[in-house]
mmCIF file of C-alpha atoms in Angstrom:
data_model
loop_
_atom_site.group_PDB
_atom_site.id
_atom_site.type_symbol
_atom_site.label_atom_id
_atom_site.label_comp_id
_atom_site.label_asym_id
_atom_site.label_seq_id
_atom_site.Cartn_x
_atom_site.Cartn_y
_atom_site.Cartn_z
ATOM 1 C CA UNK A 261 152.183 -17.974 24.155
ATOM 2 C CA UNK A 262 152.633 -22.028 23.655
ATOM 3 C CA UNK A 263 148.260 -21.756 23.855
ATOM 4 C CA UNK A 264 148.592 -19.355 21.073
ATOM 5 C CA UNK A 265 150.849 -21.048 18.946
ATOM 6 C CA UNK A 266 148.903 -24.242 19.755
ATOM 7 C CA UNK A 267 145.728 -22.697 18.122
ATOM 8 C CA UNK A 268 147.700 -21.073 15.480
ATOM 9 C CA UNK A 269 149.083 -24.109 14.455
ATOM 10 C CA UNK A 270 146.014 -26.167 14.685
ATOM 11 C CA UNK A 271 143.953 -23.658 12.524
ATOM 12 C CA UNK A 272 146.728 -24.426 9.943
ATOM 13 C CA UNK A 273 146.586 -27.752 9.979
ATOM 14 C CA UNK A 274 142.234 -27.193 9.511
ATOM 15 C CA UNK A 275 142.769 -24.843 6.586
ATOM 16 C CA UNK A 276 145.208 -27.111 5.163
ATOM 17 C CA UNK A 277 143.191 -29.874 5.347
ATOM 18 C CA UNK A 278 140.190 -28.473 4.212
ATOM 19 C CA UNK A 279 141.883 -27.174 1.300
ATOM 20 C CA UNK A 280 143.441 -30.274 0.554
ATOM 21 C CA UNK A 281 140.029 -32.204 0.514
ATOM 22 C CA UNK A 282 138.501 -29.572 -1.862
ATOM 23 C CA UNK A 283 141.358 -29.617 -4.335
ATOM 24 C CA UNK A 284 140.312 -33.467 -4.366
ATOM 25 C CA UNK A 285 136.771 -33.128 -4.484
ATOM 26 C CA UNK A 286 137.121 -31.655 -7.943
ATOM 27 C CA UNK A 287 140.237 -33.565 -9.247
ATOM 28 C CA UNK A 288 137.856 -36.980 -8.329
ATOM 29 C CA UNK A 289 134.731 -35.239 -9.937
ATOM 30 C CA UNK A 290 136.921 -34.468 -13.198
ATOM 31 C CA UNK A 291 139.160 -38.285 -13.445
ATOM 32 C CA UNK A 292 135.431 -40.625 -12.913
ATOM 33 C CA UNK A 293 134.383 -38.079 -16.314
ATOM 34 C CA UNK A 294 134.833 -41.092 -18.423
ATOM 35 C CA UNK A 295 133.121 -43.179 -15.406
ATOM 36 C CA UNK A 296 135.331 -46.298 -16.423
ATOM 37 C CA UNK A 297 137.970 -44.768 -14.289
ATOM 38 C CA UNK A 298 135.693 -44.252 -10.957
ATOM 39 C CA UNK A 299 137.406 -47.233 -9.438
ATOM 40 C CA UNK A 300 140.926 -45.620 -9.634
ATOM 41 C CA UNK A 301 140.151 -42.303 -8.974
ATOM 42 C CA UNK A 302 137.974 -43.200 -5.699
ATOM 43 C CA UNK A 303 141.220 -45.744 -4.707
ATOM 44 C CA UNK A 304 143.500 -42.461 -5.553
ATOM 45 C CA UNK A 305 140.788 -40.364 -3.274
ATOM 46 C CA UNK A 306 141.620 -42.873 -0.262
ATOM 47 C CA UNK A 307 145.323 -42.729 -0.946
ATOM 48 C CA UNK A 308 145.554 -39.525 -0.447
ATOM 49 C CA UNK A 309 143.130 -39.396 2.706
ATOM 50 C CA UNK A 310 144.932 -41.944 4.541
ATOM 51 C CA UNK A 311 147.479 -40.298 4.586
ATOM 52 C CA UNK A 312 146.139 -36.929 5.638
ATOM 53 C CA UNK A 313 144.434 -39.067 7.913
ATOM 54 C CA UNK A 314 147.703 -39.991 9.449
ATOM 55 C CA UNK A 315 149.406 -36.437 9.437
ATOM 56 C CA UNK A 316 151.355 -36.318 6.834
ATOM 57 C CA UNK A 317 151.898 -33.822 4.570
ATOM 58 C CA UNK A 318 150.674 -34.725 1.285
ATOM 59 C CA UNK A 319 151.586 -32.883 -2.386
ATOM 60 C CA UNK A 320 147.989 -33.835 -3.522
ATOM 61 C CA UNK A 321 148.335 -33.586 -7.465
ATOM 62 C CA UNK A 322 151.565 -35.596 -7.204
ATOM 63 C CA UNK A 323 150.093 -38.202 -5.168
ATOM 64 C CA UNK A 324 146.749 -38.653 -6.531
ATOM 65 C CA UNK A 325 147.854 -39.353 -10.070
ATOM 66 C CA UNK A 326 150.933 -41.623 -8.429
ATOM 67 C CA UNK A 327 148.353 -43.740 -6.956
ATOM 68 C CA UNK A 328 145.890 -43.481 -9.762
ATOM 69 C CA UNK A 329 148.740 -44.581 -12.164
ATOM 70 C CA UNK A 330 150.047 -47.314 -9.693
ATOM 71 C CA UNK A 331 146.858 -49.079 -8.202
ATOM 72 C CA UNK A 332 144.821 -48.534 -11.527
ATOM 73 C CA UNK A 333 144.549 -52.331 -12.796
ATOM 74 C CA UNK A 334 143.106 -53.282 -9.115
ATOM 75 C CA UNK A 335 140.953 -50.287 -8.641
ATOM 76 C CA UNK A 336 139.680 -51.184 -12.106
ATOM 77 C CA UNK A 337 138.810 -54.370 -11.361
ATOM 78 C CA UNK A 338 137.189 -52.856 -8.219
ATOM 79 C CA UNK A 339 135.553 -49.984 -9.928
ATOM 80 C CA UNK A 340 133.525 -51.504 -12.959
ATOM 81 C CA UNK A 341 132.337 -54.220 -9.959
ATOM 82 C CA UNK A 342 130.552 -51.391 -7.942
ATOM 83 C CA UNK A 343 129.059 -49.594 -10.630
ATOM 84 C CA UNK A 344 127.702 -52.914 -12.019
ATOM 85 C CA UNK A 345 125.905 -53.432 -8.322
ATOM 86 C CA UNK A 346 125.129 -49.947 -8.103
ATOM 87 C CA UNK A 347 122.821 -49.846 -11.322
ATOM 88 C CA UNK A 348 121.625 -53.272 -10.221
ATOM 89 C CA UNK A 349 120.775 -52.136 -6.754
ATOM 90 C CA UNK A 350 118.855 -49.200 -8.625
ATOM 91 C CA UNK A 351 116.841 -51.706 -10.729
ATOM 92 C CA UNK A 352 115.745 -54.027 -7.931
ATOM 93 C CA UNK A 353 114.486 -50.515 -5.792
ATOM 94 C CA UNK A 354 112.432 -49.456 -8.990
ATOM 95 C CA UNK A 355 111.142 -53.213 -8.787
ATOM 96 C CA UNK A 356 110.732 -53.298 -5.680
ATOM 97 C CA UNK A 357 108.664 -50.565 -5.514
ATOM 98 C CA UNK A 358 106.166 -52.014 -7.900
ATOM 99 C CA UNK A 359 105.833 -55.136 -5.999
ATOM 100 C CA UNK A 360 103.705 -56.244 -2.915
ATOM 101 C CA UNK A 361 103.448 -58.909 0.214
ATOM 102 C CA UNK A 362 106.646 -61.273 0.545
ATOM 103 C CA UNK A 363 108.407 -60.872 -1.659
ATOM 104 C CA UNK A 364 109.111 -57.379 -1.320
ATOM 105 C CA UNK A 365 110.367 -57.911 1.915
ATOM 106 C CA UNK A 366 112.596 -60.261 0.460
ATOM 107 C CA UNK A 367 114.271 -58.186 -2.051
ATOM 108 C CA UNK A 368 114.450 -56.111 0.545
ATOM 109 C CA UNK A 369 116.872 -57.779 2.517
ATOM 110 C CA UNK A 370 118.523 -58.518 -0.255
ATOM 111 C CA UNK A 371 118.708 -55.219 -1.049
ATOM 112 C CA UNK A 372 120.705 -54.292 2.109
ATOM 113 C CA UNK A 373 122.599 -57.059 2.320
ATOM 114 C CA UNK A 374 123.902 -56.247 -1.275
ATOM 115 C CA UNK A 375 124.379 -52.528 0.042
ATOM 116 C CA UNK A 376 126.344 -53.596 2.767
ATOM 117 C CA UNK A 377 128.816 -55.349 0.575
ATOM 118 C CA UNK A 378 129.243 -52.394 -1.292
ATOM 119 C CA UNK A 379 129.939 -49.908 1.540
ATOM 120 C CA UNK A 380 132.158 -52.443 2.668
ATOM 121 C CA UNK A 381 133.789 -52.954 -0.930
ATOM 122 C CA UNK A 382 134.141 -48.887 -1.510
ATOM 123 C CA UNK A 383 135.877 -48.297 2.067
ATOM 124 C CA UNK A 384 138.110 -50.978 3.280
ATOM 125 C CA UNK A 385 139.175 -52.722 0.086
ATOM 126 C CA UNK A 386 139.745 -49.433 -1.489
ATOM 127 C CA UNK A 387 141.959 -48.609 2.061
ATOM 128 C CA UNK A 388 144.059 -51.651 1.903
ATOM 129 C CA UNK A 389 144.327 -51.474 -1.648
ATOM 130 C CA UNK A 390 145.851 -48.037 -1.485
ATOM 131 C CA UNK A 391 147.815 -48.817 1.141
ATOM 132 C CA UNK A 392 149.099 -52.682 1.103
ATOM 133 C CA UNK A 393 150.919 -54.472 -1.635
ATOM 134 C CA UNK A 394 148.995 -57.553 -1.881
ATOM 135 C CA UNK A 395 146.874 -59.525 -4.602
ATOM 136 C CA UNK A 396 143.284 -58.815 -5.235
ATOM 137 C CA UNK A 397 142.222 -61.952 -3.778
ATOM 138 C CA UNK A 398 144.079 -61.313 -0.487
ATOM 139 C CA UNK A 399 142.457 -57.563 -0.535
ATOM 140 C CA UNK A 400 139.289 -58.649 -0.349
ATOM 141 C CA UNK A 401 139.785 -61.608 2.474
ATOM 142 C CA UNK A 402 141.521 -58.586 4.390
ATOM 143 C CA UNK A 403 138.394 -57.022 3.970
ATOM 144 C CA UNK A 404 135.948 -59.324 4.949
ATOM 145 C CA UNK A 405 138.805 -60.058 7.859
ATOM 146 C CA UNK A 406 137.974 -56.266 9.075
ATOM 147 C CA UNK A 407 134.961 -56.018 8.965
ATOM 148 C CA UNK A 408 134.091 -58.953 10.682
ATOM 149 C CA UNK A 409 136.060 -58.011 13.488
ATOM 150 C CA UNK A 410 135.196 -54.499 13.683
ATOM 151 C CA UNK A 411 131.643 -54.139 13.125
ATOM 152 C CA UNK A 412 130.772 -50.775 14.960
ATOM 153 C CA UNK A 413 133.622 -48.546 12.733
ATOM 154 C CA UNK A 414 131.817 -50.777 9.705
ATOM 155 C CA UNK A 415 128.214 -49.579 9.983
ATOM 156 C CA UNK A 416 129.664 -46.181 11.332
ATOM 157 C CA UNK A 417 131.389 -45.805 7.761
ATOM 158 C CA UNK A 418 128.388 -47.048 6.150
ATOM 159 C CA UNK A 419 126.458 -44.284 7.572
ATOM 160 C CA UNK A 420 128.960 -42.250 6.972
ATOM 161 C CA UNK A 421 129.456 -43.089 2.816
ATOM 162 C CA UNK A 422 124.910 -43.136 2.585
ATOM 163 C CA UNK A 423 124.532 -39.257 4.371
ATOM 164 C CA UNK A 424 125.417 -37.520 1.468
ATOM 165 C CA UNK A 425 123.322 -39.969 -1.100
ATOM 166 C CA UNK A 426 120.643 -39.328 1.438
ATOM 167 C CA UNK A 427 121.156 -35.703 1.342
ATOM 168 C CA UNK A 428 121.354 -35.344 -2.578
ATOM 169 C CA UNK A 429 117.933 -37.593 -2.467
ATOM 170 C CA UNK A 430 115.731 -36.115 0.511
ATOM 171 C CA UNK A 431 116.851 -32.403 1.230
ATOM 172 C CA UNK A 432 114.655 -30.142 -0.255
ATOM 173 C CA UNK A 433 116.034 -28.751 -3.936
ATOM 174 C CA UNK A 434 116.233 -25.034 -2.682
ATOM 175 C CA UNK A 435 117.971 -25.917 0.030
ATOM 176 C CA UNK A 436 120.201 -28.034 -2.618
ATOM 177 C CA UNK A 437 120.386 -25.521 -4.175
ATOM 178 C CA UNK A 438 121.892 -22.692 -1.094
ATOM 179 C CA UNK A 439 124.695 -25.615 -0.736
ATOM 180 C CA UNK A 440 125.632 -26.437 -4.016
ATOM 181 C CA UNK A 441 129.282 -25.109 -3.197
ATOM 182 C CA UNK A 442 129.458 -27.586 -0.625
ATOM 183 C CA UNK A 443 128.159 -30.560 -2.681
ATOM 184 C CA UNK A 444 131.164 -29.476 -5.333
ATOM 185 C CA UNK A 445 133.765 -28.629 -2.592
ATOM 186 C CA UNK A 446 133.274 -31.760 -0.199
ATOM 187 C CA UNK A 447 130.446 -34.110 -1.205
ATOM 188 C CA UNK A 448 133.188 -37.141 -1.554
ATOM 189 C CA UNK A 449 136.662 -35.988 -0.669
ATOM 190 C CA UNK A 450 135.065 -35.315 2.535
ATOM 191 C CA UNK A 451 133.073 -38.430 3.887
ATOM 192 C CA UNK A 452 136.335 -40.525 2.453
ATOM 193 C CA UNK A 453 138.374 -38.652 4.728
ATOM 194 C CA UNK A 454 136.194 -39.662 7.701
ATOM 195 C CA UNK A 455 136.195 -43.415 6.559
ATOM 196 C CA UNK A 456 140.264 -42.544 6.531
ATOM 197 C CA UNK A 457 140.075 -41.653 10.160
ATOM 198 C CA UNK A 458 138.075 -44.167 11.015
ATOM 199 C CA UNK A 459 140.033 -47.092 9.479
ATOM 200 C CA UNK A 460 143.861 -46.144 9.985
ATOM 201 C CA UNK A 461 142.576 -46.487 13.592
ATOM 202 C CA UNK A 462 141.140 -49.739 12.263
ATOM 203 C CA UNK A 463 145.083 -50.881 10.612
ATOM 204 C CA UNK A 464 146.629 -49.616 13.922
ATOM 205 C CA UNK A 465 144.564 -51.879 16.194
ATOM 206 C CA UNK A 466 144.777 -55.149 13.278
ATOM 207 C CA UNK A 467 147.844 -56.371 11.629
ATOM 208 C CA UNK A 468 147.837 -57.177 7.883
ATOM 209 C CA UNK A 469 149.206 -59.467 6.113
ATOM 210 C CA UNK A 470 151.135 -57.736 3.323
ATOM 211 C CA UNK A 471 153.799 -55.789 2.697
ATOM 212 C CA UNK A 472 153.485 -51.815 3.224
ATOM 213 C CA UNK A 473 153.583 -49.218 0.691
#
């Protein structure tokens, strides 16, 4: 009986969950429509992941707009600085590409290293600022703090937040096209959550230096 309930109670918890991430999926889809408001509506996404992350039980709507409302200046901030790398990333492959010999290479590692400061930006600055009280200068030293000192979970989330860019980009279109529900159901609410795993273990095992929410 207790091995029954235990399953019962853990397929609960998975339907929950899973319902919970695709409810977000399309409320972060429908608040970056204006795409100014990406940055707080992918810091609202984490809020809300962290603490699913953690095991709480989360009223989604009421959250997600709390934290939207709350962390918006930051997230802003935060926001309009990734999509300015992003396009600029996307220039420099499209010049890249037309380009030979050295200095391809170069902007090659350039590339990445740029890349890598956005994965990094997107996941833990978004995490601390959805869950810390602190200014946005002491976000981002926290950040650079973390991932310094816990490179594997790092490059694991940056594998992690690339998979479904890669997937959008390389899978063939009819099999795009077969799992198109799951692209609208999970493509971000889902990897997020995994980064949420991944880096409340991360705050557990490293102390921060700000106040909690």
């Amino acid at each position: 009986m207790d091995r029954y309930s235990g399953l019962k109670n853990g397929l609960i918890a998975f339907l929950t969950v899973t319902g919970d991430l695709m409810a977000l999926n399309i409320l972060w889809f429908l608040c970056c429509l204006p795409i100014i408001t990406i940055g707080p509506s992918t810091n609202a996404l984490f809020t809300v992941t962290l603490k699913l992350a953690e095991g709480q039980a989360v009223p989604v709507l009421r959250t997600f707009f709390k934290a939207f409302k709350d962390n918006f200046k930051q997230s802003l901030v935060v926001g309009v600085f990734s999509v300015f790398v992003i396009f600029t990333l996307y220039a420099d492959v499209n010049y890249i590409l037309a380009i030979e010999g050295t200095l391809q290479k170069i902007y090659i590692v350039v590339a990445c290293i740029v890349l890598a400061l956005l994965l990094t930006t997107i996941t833990y600055l978004n995490a601390l600022i959805a869950k810390y009280n602190n200014t946005l200068k002491g976000h981002i030293i926290n950040t650079l703090k973390l991932a310094f000192v816990s490179p594997i979970q790092t490059i694991l989330m940056w594998v992690i937040m690339l998979l479904p860019v890669l997937m959008v980009l390389f899978v063939q279109p009819i099999i795009l096209l077969y799992m198109g529900w799951f692209f609208i159901l999970f493509l971000v609410s889902l990897p997020v959550y995994v980064c949420s795993i991944i880096i409340t273990g991360v705050f557990k095992k490293f102390s921060i230096e700000s106040e909690n929410k």
